[in-house]
Coordinates of C-alpha atoms in Angstrom, one line a residue:
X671 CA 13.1 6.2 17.6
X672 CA 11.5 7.1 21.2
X673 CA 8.3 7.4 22.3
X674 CA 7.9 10.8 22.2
X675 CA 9.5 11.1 18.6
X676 CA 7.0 8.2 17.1
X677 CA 4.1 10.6 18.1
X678 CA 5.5 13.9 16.9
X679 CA 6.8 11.6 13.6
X680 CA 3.0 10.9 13.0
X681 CA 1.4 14.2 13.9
X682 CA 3.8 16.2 11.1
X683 CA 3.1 13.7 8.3
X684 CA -0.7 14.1 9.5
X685 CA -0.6 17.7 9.7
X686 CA 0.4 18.2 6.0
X687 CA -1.8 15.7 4.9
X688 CA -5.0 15.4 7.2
X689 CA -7.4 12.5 5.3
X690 CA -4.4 10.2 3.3
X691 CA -5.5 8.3 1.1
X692 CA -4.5 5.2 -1.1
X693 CA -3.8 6.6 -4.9
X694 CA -5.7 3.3 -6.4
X695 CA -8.5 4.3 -8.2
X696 CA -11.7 1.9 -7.3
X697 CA -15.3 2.6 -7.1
X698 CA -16.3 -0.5 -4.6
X699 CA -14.3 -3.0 -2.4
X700 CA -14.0 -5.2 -4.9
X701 CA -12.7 -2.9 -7.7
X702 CA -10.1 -1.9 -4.6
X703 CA -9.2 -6.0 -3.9
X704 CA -8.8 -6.5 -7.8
X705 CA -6.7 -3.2 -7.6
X706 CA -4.4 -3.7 -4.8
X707 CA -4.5 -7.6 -6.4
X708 CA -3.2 -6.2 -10.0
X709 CA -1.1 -3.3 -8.5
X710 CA 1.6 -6.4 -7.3
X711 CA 5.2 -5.3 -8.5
X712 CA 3.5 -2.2 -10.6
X713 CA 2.7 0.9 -10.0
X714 CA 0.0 2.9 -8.7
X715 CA -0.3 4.7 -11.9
X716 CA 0.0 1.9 -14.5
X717 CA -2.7 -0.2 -12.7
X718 CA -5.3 3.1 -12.7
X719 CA -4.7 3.5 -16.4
X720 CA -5.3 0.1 -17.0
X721 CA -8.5 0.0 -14.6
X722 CA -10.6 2.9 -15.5
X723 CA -12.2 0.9 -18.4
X724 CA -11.9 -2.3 -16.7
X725 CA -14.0 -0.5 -13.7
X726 CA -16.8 1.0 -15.9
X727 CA -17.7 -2.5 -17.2
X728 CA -17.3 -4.6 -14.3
X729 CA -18.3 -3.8 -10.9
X730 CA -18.7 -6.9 -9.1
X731 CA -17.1 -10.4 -8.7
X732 CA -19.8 -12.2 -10.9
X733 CA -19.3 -9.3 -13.8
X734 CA -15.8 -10.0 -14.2
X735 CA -16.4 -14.0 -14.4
X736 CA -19.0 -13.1 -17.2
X737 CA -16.1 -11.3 -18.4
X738 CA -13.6 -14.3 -18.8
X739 CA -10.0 -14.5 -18.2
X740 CA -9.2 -13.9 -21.8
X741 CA -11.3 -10.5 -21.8
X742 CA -9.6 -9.2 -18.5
X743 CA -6.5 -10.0 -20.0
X744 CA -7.0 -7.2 -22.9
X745 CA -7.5 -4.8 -21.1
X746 CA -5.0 -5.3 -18.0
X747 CA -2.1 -6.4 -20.8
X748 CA -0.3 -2.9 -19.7
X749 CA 0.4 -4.5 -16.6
X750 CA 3.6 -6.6 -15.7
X751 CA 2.9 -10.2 -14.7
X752 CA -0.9 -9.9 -16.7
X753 CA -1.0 -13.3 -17.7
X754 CA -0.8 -14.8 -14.0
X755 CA -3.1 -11.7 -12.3
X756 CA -6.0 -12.4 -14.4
X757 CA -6.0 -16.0 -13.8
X758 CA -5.6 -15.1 -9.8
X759 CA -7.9 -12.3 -10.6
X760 CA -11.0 -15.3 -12.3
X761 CA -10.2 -17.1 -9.6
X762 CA -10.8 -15.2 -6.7
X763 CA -13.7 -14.0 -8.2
X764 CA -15.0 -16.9 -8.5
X765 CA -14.7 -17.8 -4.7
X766 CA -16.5 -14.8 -3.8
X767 CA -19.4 -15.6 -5.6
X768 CA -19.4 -19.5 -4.7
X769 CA -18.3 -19.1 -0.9
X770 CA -18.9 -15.4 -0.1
X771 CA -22.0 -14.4 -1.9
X772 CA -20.3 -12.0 -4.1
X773 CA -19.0 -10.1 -0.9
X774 CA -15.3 -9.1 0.3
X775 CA -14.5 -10.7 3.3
X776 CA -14.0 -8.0 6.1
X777 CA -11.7 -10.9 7.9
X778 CA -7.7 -10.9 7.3
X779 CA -6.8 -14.4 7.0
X780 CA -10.4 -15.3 4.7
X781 CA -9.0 -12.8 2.3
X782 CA -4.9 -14.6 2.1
X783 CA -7.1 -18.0 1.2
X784 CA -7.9 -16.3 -2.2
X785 CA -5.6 -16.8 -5.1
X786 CA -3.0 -14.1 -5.6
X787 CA -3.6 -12.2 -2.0
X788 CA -0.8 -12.1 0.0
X789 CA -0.6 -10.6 3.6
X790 CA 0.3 -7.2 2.3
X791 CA -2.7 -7.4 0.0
X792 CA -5.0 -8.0 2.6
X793 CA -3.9 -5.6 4.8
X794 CA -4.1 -3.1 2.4
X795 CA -8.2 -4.1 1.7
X796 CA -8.9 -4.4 5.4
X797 CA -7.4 -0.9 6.5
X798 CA -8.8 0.7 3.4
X799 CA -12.2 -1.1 2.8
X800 CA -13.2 -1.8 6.5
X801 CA -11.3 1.0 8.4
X802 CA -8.9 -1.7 10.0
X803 CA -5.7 -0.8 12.3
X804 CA -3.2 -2.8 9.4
X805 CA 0.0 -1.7 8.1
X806 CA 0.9 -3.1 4.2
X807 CA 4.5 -3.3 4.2
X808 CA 5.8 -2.8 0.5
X809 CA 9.2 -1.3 -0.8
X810 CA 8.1 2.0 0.5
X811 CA 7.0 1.6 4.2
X812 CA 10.1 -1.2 4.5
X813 CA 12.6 1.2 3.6
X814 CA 11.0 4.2 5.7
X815 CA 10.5 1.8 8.7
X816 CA 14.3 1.0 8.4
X817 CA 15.8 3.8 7.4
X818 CA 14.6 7.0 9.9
X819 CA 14.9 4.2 12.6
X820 CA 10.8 4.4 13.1
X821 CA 10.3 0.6 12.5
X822 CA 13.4 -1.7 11.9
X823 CA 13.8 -5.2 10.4
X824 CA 15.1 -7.8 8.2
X825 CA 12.0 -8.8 6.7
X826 CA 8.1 -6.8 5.8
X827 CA 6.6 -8.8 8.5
X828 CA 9.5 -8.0 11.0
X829 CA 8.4 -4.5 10.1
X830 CA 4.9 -4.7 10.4
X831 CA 5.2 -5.8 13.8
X832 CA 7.3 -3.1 14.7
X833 CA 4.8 -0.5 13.3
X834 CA 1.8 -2.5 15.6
X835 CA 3.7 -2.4 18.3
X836 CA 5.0 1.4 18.0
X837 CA 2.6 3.8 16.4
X838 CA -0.4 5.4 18.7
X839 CA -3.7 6.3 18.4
X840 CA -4.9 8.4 16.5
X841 CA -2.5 7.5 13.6
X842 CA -2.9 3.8 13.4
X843 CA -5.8 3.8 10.6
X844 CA -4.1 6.1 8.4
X845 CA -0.2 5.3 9.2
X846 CA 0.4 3.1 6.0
X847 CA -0.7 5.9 3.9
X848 CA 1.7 8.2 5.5
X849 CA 4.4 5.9 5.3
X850 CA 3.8 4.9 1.8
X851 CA 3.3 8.2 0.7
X852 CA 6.5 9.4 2.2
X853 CA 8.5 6.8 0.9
X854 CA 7.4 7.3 -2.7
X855 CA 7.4 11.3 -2.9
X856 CA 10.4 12.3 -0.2
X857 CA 12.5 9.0 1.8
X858 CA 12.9 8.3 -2.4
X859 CA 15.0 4.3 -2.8
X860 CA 17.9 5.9 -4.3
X861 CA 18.4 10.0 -3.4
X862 CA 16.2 10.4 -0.3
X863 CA 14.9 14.5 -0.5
X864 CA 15.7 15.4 2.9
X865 CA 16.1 18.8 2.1
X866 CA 11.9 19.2 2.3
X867 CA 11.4 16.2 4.9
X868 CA 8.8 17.3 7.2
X869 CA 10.6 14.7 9.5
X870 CA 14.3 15.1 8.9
X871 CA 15.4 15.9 12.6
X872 CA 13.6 13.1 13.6
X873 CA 15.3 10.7 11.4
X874 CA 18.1 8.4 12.3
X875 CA 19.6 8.3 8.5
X876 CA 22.9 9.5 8.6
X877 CA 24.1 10.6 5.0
X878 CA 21.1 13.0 4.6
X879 CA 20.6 14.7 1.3
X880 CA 20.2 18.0 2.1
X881 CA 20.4 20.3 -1.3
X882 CA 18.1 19.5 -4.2
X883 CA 20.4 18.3 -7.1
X884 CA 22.5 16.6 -4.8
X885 CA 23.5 12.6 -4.9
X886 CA 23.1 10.5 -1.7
X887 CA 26.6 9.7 -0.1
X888 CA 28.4 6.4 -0.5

């Protein structure tokens, strides 16, 4: 994808949706780390429903140590993998009260040190939390990067770097929003929607789906 076709690729996605945001309900930076933390092969909506009580009764990293790891687990037990995201979960927490003073780091590579946040994680607290220029790569973004040609390669970080490199100002704060968004509701894994892309005649996809109802060609 040129240029020319990045920027117009941005500015459509922008236009229909001005202020993106990420569909993880938190109330804090913390509630968003432990979100983004929790939300790790699971879904935006699973980890809300599981949250909302969890987020009324704690609030900050010392809270959900007074909590325990046995008292997260009840009420994050919806969620796949519970077992090992509340121990990640107690033990983060725990570093942010004995190293940070309770505080989310607002630095990339302090926040990977913590158990259970990857680079994706991070990125997702840092653009969201602190206003950063990041760009998550999960399912979503990796198959939209690939597939309309907009960011290509092999691996999320291969991606990433392509997204860095390629989109402008102003989109770069809001980008993986976009992207994510995009991928989950239209550039779907299995049938893509291209029949209401905003983006379609930018895309480099070949076997477009271009009826509702229709299957994706072999």
């Amino acid at each position: 994808m040129k240029k020319d076709q990045v920027f117009e690729f941005f500015r459509r996605l922008a236009e229909a949706n001005p202020a993106p945001e990420t569909e993880l309900e938190f109330g804090n930076t913390y509630q968003l780390l432990v979100a983004v933390t929790l939300s790790a092969q699971s879904t935006d909506v699973g980890v809300n429903k599981a949250t909302r009580a969890l987020f009324r009764a704690v609030q900050t990293p010392a809270q959900m140590l007074e909590l325990g790891e046995e008292g997260l687990k009840a009420h994050i037990k919806t969620i796949g993998l519970f077992n090992s995201k509340a121990k990640n979960v107690i033990a983060l927490s725990r570093i942010l009260v004995e190293r940070h003073g309770g505080e989310v780091p607002a630095d990339r590579d302090a926040l990977v040190e913590l158990p259970g946040v990857g680079r994706k994680t991070a990125n997702v607290v840092m653009n969201c939390a602190f206003g950063a220029e990041t760009f998550a790569v999960d399912t979503h973004i990796f198959r939209v990067g690939n597939r309309t040609g907009l960011a290509k390669g092999k691996t999320p970080l291969a991606v990433e770097k392509q997204l860095e490199k390629k989109v402008p100002q102003p989109f770069r704060v809001g980008a993986h929003h976009w992207l994510i968004l995009h991928g989950r509701y239209i550039c779907k894994a299995r049938t893509p929607e291209c029949w209401h892309c905003p983006v379609i005649d930018l895309c480099a996809y070949k076997p477009k789906v271009l009826e509702k109802g229709a299957r994706k060609a072999a």
